[in-house]
Coordinates of C-alpha atoms and ligand atoms in Angstrom, one line a residue:
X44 CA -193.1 -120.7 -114.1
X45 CA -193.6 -123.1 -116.2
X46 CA -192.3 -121.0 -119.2
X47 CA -189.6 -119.0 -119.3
X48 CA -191.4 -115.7 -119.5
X49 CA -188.4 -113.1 -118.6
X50 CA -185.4 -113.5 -120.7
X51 CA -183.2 -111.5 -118.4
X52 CA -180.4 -109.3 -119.4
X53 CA -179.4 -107.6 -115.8
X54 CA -176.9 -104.9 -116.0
X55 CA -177.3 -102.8 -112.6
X56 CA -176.6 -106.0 -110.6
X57 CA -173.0 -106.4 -112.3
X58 CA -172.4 -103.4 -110.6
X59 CA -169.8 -103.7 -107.4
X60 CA -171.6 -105.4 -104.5
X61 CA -172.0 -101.8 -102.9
X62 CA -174.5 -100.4 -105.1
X63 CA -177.4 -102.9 -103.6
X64 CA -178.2 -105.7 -101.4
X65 CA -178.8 -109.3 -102.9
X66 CA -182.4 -110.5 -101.9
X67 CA -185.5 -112.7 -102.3
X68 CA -188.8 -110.6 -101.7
X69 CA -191.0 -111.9 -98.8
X70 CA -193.6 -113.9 -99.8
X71 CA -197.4 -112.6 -99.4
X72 CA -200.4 -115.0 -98.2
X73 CA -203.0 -115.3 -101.1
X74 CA -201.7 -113.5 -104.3
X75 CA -204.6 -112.6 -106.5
X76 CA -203.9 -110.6 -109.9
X77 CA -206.2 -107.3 -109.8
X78 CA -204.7 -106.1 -113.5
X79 CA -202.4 -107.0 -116.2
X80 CA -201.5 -104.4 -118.5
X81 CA -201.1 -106.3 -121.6
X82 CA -199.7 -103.9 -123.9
X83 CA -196.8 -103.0 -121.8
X84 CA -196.3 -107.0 -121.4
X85 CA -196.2 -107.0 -125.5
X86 CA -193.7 -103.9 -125.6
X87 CA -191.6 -106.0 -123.3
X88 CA -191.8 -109.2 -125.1
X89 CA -193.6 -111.2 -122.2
X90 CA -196.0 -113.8 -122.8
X91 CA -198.9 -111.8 -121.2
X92 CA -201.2 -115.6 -120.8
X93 CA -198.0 -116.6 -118.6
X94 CA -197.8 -113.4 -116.2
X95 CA -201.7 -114.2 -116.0
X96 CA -201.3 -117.7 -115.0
X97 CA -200.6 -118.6 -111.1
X98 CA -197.0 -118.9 -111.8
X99 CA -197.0 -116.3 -113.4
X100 CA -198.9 -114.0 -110.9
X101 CA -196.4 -116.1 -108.0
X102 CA -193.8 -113.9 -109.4
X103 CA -195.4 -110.7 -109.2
X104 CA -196.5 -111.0 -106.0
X105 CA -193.2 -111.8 -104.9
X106 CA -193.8 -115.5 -103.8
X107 CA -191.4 -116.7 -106.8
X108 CA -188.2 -116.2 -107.9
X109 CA -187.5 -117.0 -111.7
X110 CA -184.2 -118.1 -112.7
X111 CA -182.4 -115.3 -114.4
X112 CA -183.2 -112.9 -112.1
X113 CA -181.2 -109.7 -110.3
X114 CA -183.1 -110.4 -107.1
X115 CA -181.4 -106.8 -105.6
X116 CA -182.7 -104.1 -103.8
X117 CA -180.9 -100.6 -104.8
X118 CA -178.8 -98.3 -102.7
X119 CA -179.3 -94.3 -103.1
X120 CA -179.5 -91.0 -100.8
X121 CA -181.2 -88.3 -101.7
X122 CA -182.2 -84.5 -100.2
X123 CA -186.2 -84.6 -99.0
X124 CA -188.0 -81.4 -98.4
X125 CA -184.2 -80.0 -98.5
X126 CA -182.7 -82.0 -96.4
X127 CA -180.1 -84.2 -97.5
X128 CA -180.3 -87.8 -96.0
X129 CA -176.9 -90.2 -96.9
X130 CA -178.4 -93.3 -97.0
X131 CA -182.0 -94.7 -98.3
X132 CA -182.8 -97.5 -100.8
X133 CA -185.0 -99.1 -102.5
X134 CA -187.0 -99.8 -98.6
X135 CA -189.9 -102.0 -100.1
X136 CA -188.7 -102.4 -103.8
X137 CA -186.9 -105.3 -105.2
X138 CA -185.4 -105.4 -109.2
X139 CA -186.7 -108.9 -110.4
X140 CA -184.3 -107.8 -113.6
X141 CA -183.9 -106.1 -116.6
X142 CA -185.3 -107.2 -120.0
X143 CA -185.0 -105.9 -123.7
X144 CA -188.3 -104.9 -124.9
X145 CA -189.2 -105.3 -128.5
X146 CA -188.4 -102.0 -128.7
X147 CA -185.4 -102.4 -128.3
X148 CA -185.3 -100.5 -125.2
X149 CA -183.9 -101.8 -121.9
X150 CA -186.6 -101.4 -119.1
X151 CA -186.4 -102.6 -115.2
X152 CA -189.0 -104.7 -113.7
X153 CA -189.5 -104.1 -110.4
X154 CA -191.9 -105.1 -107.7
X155 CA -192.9 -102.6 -105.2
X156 CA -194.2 -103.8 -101.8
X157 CA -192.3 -106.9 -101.8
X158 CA -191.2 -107.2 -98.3
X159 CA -188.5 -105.8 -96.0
X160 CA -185.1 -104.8 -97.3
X161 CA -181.7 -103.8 -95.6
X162 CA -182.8 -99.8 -96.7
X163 CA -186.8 -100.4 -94.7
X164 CA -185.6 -98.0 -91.7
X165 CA -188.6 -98.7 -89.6
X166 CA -190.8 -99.7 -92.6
X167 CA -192.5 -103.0 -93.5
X168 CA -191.7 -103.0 -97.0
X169 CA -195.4 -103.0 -98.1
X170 CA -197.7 -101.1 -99.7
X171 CA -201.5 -100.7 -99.4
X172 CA -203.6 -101.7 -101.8
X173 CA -204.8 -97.4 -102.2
X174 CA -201.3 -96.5 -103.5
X175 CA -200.8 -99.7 -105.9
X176 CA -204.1 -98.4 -107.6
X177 CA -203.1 -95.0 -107.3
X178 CA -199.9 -95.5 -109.4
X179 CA -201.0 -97.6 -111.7
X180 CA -203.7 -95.0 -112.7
X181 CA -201.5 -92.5 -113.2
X182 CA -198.3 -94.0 -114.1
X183 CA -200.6 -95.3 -116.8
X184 CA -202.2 -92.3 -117.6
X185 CA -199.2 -89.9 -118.1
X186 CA -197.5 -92.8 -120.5
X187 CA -200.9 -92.2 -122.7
X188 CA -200.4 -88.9 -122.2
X189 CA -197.4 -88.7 -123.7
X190 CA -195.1 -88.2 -120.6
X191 CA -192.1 -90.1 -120.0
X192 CA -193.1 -91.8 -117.1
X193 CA -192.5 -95.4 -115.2
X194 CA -195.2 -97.6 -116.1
X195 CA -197.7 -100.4 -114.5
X196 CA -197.4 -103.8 -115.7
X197 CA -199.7 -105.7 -113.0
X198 CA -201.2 -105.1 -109.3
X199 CA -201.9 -107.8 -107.8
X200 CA -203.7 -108.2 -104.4
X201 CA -201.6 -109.8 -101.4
X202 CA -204.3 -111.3 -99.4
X203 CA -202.8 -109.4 -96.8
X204 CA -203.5 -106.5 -94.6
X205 CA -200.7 -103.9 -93.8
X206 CA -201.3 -101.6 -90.8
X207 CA -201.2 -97.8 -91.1
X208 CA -203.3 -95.8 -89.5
X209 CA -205.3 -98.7 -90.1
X210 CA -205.6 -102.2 -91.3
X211 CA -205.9 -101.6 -95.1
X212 CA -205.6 -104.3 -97.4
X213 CA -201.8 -104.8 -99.0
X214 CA -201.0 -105.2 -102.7
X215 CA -197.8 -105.5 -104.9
X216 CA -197.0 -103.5 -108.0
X217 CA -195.0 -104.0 -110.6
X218 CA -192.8 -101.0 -112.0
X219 CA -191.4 -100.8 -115.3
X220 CA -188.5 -97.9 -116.0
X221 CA -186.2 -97.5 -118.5
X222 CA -184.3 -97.5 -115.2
X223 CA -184.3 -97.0 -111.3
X224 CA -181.2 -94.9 -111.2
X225 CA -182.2 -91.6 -109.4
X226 CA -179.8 -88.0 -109.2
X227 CA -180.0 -89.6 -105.6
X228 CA -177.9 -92.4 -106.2
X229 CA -175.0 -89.7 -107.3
X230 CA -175.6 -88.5 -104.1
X231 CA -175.0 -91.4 -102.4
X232 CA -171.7 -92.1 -103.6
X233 CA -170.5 -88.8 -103.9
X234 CA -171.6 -88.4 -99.9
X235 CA -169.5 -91.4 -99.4
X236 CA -166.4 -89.9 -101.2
X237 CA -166.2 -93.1 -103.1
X238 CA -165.0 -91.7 -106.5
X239 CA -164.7 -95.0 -108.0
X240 CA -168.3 -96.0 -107.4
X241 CA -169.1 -92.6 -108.8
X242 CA -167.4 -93.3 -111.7
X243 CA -168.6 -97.1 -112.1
X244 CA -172.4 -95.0 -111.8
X245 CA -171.4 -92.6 -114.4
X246 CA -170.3 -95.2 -116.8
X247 CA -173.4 -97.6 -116.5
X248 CA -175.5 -94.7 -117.2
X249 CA -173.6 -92.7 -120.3
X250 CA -173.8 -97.0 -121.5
X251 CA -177.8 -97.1 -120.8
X252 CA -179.2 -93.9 -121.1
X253 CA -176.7 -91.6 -122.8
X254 CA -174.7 -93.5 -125.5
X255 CA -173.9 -90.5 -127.3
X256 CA -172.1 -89.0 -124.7
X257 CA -169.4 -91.5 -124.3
X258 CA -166.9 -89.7 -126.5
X259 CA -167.1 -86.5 -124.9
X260 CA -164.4 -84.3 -123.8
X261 CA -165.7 -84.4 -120.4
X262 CA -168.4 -87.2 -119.6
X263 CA -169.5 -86.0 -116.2
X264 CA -170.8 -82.6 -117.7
X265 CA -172.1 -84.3 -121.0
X266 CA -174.3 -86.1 -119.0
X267 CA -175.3 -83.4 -116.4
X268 CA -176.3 -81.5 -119.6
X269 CA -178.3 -84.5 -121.3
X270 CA -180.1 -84.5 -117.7
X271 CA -181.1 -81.2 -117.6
X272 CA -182.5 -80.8 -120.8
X273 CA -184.6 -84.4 -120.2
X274 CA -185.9 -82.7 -116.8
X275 CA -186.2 -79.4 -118.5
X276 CA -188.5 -81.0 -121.2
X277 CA -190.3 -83.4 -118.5
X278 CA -191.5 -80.3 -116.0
X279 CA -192.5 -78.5 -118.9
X280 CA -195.0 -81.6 -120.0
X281 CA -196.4 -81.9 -116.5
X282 CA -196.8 -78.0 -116.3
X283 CA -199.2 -78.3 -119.4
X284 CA -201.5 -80.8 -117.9
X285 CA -201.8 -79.3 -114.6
X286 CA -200.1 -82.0 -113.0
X287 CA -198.3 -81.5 -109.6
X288 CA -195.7 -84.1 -108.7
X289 CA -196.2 -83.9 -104.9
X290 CA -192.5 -85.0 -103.5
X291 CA -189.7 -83.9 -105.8
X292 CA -187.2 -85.2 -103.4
X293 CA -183.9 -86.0 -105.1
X294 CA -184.5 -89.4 -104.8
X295 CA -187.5 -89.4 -106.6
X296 CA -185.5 -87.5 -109.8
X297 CA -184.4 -90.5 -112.3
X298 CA -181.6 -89.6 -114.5
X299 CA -183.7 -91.4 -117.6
X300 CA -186.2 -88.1 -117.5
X301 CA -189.5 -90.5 -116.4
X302 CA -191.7 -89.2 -113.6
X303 CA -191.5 -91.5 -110.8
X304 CA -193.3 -91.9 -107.3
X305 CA -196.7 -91.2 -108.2
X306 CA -197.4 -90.9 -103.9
X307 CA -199.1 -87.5 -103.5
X308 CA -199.4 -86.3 -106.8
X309 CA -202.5 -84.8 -108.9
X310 CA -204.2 -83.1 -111.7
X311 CA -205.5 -79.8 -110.8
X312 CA -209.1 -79.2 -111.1
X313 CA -209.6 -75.4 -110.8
X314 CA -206.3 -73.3 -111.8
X315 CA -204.4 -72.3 -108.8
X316 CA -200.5 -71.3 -109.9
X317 CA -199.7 -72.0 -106.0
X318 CA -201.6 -75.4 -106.0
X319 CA -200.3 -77.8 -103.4
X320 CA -202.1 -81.3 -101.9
X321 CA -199.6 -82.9 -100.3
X322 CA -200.5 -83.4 -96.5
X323 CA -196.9 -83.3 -95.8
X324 CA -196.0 -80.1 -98.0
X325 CA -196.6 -77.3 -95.6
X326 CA -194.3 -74.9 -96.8
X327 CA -195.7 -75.7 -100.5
X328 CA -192.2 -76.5 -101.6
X329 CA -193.6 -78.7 -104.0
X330 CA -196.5 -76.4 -105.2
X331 CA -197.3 -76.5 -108.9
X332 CA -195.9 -72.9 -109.7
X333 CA -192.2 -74.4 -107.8
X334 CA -192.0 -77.4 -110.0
X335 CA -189.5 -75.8 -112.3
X336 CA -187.1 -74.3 -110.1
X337 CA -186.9 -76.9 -107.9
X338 CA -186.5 -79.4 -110.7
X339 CA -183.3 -77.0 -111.1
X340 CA -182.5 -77.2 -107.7
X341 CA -182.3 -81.2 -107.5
X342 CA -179.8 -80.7 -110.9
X343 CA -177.7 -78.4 -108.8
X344 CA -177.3 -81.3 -106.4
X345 CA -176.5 -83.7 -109.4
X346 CA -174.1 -81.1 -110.7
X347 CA -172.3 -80.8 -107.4
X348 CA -172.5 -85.1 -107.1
X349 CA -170.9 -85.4 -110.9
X350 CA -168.1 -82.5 -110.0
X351 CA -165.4 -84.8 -108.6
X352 CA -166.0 -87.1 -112.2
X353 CA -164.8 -83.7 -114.6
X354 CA -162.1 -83.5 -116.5
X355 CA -162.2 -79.8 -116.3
X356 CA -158.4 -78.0 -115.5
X357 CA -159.2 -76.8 -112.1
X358 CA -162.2 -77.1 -109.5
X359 CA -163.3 -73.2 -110.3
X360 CA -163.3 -74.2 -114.0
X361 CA -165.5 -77.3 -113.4
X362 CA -167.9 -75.8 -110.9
X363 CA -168.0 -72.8 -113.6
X364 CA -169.1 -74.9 -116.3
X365 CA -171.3 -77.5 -114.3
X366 CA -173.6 -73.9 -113.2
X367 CA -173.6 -72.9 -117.1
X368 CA -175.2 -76.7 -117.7
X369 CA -177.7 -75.7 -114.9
X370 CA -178.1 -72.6 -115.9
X371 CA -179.6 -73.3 -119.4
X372 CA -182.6 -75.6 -117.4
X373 CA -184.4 -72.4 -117.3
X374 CA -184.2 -71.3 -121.0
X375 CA -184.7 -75.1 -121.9
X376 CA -187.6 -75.2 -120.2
X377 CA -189.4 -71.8 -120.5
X378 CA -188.8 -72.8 -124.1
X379 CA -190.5 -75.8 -123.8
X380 CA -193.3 -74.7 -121.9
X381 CA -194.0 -71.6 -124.1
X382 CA -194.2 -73.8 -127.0
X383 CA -196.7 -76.4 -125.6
X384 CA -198.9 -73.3 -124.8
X385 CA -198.8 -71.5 -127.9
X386 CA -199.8 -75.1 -129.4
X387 CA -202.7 -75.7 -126.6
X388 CA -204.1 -72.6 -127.8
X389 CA -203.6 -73.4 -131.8
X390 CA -200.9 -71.1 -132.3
X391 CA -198.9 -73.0 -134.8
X392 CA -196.6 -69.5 -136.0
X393 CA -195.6 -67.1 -133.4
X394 CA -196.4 -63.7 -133.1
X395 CA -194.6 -61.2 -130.9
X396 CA -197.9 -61.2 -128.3
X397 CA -198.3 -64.4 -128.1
X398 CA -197.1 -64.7 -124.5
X399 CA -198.9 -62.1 -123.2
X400 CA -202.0 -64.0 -124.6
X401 CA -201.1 -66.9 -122.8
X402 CA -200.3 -65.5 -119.6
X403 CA -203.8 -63.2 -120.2
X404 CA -205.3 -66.5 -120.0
X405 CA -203.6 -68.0 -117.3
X406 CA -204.3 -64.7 -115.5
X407 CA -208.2 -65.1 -116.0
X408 CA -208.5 -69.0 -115.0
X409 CA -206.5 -68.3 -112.2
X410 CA -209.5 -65.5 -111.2
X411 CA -212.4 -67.5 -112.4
X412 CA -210.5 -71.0 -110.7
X413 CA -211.5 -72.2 -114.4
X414 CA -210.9 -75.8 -114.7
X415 CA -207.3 -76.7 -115.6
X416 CA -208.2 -79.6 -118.1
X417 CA -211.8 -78.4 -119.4
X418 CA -210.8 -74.8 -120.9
X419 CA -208.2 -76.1 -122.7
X420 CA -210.8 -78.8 -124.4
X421 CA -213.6 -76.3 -124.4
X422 CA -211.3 -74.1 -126.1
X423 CA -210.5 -76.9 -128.5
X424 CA -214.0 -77.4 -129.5
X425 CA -214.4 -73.7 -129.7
X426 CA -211.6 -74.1 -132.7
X427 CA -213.5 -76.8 -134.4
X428 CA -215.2 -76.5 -137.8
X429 CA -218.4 -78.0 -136.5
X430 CA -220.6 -76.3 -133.8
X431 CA -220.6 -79.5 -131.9
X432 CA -220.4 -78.3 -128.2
X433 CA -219.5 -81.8 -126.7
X434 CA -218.9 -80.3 -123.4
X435 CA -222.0 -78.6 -122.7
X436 CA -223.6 -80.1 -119.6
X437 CA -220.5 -81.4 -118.4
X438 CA -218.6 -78.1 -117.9
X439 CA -219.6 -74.2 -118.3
X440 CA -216.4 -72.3 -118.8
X441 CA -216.7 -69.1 -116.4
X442 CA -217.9 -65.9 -118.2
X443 CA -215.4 -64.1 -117.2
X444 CA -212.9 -65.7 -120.0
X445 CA -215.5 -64.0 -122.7
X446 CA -213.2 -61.5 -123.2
X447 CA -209.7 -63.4 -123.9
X448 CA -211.8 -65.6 -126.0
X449 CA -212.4 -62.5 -128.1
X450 CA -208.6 -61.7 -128.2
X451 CA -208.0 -65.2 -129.1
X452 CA -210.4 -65.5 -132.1
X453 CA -208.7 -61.9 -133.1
X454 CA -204.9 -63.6 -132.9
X455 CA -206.4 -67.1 -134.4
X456 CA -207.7 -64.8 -137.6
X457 CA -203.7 -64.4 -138.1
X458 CA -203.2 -68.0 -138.5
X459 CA -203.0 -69.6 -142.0
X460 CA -204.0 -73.1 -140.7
X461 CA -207.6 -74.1 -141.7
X462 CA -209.8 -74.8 -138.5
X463 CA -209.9 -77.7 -139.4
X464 CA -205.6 -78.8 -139.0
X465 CA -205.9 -76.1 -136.3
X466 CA -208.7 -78.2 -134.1
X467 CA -206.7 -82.0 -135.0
X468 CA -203.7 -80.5 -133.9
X469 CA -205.1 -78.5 -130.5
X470 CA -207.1 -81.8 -129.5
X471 CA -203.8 -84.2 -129.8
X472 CA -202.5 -81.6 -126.6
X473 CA -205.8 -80.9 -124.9
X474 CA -206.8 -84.0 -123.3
X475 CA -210.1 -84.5 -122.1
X476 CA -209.8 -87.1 -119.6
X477 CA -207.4 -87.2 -117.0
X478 CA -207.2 -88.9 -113.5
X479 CA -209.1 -86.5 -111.3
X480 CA -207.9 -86.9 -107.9
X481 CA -211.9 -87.6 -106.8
X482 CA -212.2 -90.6 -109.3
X483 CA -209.3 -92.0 -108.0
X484 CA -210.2 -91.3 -104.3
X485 CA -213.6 -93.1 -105.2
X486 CA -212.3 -96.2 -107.2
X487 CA -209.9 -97.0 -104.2
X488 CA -212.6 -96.8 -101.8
X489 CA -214.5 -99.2 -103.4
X490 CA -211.5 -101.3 -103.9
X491 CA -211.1 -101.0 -100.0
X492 CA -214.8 -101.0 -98.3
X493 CA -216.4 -103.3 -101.6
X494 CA -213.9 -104.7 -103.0
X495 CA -215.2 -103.7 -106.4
X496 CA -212.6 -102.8 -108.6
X497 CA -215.2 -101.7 -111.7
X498 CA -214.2 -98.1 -111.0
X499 CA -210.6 -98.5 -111.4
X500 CA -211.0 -100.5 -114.4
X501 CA -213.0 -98.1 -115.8
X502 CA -211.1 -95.7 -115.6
X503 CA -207.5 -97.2 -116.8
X504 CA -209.7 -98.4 -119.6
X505 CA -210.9 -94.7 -120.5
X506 CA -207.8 -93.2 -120.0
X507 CA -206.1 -95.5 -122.4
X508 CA -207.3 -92.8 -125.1
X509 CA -207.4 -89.4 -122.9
X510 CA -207.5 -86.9 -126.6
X511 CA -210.4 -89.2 -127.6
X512 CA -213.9 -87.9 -128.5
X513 CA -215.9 -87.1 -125.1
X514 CA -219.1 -89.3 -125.9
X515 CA -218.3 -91.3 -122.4
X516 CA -219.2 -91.2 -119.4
X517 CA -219.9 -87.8 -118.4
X518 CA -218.6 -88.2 -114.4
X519 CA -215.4 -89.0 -115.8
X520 CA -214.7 -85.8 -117.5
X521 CA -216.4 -83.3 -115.0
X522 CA -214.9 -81.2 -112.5
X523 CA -215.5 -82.6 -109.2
X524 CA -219.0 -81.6 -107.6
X525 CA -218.1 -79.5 -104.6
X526 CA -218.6 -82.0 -101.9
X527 CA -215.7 -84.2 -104.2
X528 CA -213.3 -81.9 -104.3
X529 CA -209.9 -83.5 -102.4
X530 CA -208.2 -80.8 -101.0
X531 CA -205.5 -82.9 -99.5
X532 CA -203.0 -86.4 -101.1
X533 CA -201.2 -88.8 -99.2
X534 CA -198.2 -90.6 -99.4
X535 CA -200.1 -93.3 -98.0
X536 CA -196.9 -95.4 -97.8
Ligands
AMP823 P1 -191.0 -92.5 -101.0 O1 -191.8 -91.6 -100.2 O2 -191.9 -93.6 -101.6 O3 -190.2 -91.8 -102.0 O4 -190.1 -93.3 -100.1 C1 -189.0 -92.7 -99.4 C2 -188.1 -93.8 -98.8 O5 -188.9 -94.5 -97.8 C3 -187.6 -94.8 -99.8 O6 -186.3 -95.2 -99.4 C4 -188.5 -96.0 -99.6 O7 -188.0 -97.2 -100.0 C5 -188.9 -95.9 -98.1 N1 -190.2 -96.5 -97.8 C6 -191.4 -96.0 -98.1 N2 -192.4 -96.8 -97.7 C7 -191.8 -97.8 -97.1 C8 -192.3 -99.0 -96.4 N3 -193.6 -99.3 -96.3 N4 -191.4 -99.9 -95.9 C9 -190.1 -99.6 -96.0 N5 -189.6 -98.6 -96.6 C10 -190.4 -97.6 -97.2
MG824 MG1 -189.3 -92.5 -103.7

C-alpha cells in the first residue's frame, strides 16, 4: 500500500515461537471488495479510502503483506461436542496484526479464508463466499445490538471457487477481536504440560484483557473469575434476543467475553426453549435452553487448564476455590438474565412476582410458538403513549397471550414510570429487526446464483439501527412465511 494504513502494535506474536506458526496467506486470483465497514475502519484509526483502494483490498484478500505485520497463524485445542481434541489452530485464519483503535482499545485484524496453514488438517483454508456473508451479518448485527461480539471490517470476493459439496464461490473476511485467545488455547498448553507457556498465556492476557487483576493474590483464579462473569453476562445477552450460538466448542469461547464463530448460529423465529438448527447438533447439545450451562461447562475446562497457574496451598484448596469461581456463573447469570427480562417487559422496580410473570410469558409463547423478536416489540408498542400499532400487518401476536397481557397491564399499573420513560426504555431492549435466518439464506443465494448482493446490503444497512422505528421494509421485520422457515444451519466451512 501506498500508505501506511496499519500502524501495527503486535503483541501475541512476541509470544514464544510455540504459540503459532509464522506465515504469508496464500494469494487468491481476482480480489474484488464486496463491503467495507467504514465505521469499524474509523474506530480503528484506518484510512477507510485506503482499505478501499486495490492496495488496500490486496491486503484483505490476502494477496499482500504490509510491513509491520504478525503474519501468524495461532495454536489452540479445544473440546468439540465434548470431546477434547489437543491440537487445532487457526486452520484458515491468519493475524495480519494488532492495532490500537482510537478507542484506545487493542483489537486483532484477522483474515479468515486466507489459505492453508500448518493447523488445516485436511482443510483448504478457505471459506465460501455463504459463510463470509453470513458472519458479517451477524457479527455486525450483535455489535449493534449491543453484544460483545467480533466484528466485520471487509468481505471481499476471491475470484475463486472452493469445492464443498459443490463449487461455491470463495471469499475472505476480515475479523476484528479485541482478541483471538480462546479458553481453548489454555487447553492447549495445559494438555501439553507446558506450565511455562501456560503461564506466558496467563500473563499476556491479565496484560490485555484483565489489567486489574495483575496484583492479585492469586492471578490464575482472578482471571478464571473475571471470565466467568464476562461469559455469565454474554449468555445472558444472547438468551434475550433468542439467539442460539450453534457450536460452543471450547475453542470457540474467547477469554475477552465476544461471541465468536458465527457458523451455524441463529435468531429464533417462534419460541422453542429446546431450539436447535445446527445440522451437526443431533443430541441438541447446543440447543438454546443449554446455552448457559454449557457456557459453564467450557469454564470448568478453563478452570481445570488455569489450576496448575494457582498459588493456592495445596491442589484440594485450589480445585476448591477454582469450583466456587465456577460456581457463581449460575447466580451471575440468572441474575443477568432476570434483569434483562424484567427490563424487556418495562419492569424498571421489582416486585416479588415478577418472575413468575416472566416465565408466565415464556410459558405462553412457547405454546402459541409466538415470535421470539415480535412480542417483545409488540409488547413495546403495547406500552407506548400513542395508539400507533406499527406492527399491524406485519405480525399478529397469538390470542392466546390475551390473558398475560392482562396480568401485565395489572403489574405495569404498580410502576411509577410514566408510559412514556417506560416505552423509551423497553424499545432500546426490544429490537425490531434482527437477522432472520431466511433473509440471510435469501441474500446469499443471490450472492451465489445472481451475484446480486442488494439483499445483503440491505440488510447490514437496516440492521445498523435494529431499536429503530419499524417504518421499513416490512419483509425485513416479519416472521418468515411458512415455506421460509429454515429448519436447519450449516457450518458451511
Ligand atoms: P470452526 O468450526 O470454524 O470452529 O473450525 C474448527 C477447526 O477447523 C478450526 O481449527 C478451523 O481452523 C478448522 N477449519 C475450519 N474450516 C477449515 C478450512 N476450510 N480449512 C482448514 N481448516 C478449517
Ligand atoms: Mg472456531
Amino acid at each position: 500500500m501506498s500508505r501506511a494504513v496499519f500502524d501495527f502494535d503486535n503483541s501475541y506474536a512476541s509470544l514464544p515461537a510455540r504459540f503459532f506458526s509464522q506465515l504469508a496467506p496464500e494469494p487468491v486470483a481476482a480480489p474484488q471488495l464486496i463491503r467495507l465497514n467504514e465505521a469499524l475502519a474509523e474506530t480503528l484509526g484506518l484510512d477507510a479510502a485506503a482499505l478501499a483502494s486495490p492496495e488496500g483490498v490486496a491486503v484483505l484478500a490476502g494477496n499482500a503483506v504490509p510491513e509491520g505485520a504478525a503474519s501468524i497463524a495461532t495454536v489452540y485445542a479445544g473440546h468439540q461436542f465434548g470431546h477434547f481434541v489437543p491440537q487445532l489452530g487457526d486452520g484458515r485464519a491468519w493475524l495480519l496484526g494488532e492495532v490500537v483503535g482510537r478507542d484506545g482499545v487493542r483489537y486483532d485484524v484477522q483474515l479468515k479464508g486466507s489459505g492453508r496453514t500448518p493447523y488445516s488438517r485436511g482443510g483448504d483454508g478457505r471459506a465460501p463466499l455463504g459463510p463470509v456473508l453470513r458472519e458479517y451479518v451477524v457479527s455486525e448485527a450483535m455489535a449493534s445490538l449491543g453484544v460483545p461480539t467480533t466484528r466485520s471490517l471487509a468481505a471481499v470476493a476471491s475470484g475463486e471457487h472452493v469445492l464443498r459439496q459443490q463449487r461455491l464461490p470463495g471469499a475472505v473476511l476480515t475479523r476484528v477481536a479485541q482478541s483471538h485467545i480462546r479458553v481453548g488455547t489454555f487447553e492447549y498448553f495445559a494438555a501439553r504440560g507446558d506450565t511455562e507457556g501456560l503461564e506466558r498465556l496467563l500473563a499476556h492476557v491479565i496484560e490485555r484483557h484483565y489489567p486489574e487483576a495483575r496484583d492479585a493474590d492469586d492471578p490464575a483464579l482472578a482471571l478464571l473469575e473475571r471470565v466467568v462473569a464476562r461469559q455469565a453476562e454474554l449468555v445472558a445477552r444472547w438468551q434475550l434476543l433468542g439467539f442460539i450460538h450453534g457450536v460452543m466448542n471450547t475453542d470457540n469461547m474467547l477469554v475477552s467475553g465476544e461471541t465468536i464463530d458465527f457458523g451455524p448460529c441463529a435468531f429464533m423465529d417462534g419460541f422453542d426453549a429446546a431450539q436447535v438448527y445446527s445440522s451437526i447438533d443431533h443430541a441438541g447439545r447446543y440447543a438454546y435452553r443449554n446455552q448457559p450451562a454449557i457456557a459453564a461447562w467450557n469454564l470448568a475446562s478453563l478452570a481445570s487448564a488455569l489450576l496448575p497457574l494457582s498459588k493456592a496451598d495445596s491442589e484440594e484448596s485450589a480445585v476448591q476455590a477454582a469450583r466456587e469461581r465456577i460456581e457463581r456463573f449460575e447466580a451471575r447469570f440468572i441474575a443477568a438474565y432476570r434483569d434483562g427480562l424484567r427490563r424487556k417487559l418495562g419492569l424498571l422496580e421489582t416486585r416479588d412476582d415478577d418472575d413468575a410473570l416472566c416465565d408466565a410469558l415464556l410459558e405462553a409463547m412457547q405454546r402459541s410458538s409466538a415470535d421470539f423478536t415480535l412480542t417483545f416489540r409488540w409488547l413495546t408498542d403495547l406500552a407506548a403513549p400513542s395508539a400507533d400499532r406499527p406492527l399491524a400487518g406485519v405480525y399478529e401476536l397469538p390470542a392466546a397471550l390475551t390473558p398475560w397481557i392482562d396480568r401485565w397491564r395489572a403489574r405495569l399499573a404498580d410502576e411509577p414510570a410514566d408510559s412514556e420513560t417506560r416505552h423509551a426504555a423497553m424499545r432500546a431492549v426490544n429490537p425490531a429487526i434482527i437477522p432472520r435466518n431466511h433473509l440471510v439464506e435469501q441474500l446469499i443465494a443471490a450472492a451465489i446464483d445472481e451475484g446480486d448482493f442488494g439483499p445483503f446490503h440491505r440488510l447490514v444497512d437496516a440492521l445498523a439501527e435494529p431499536y429503530a422505528d419499524v417504518a421499513r421494509a416490512a419483509e425485513l421485520l416479519a416472521p418468515p412465511r411458512p415455506g421460509e422457515i429454515v429448519q436447519q444451519t450449516f457450518c458451511g466451512t
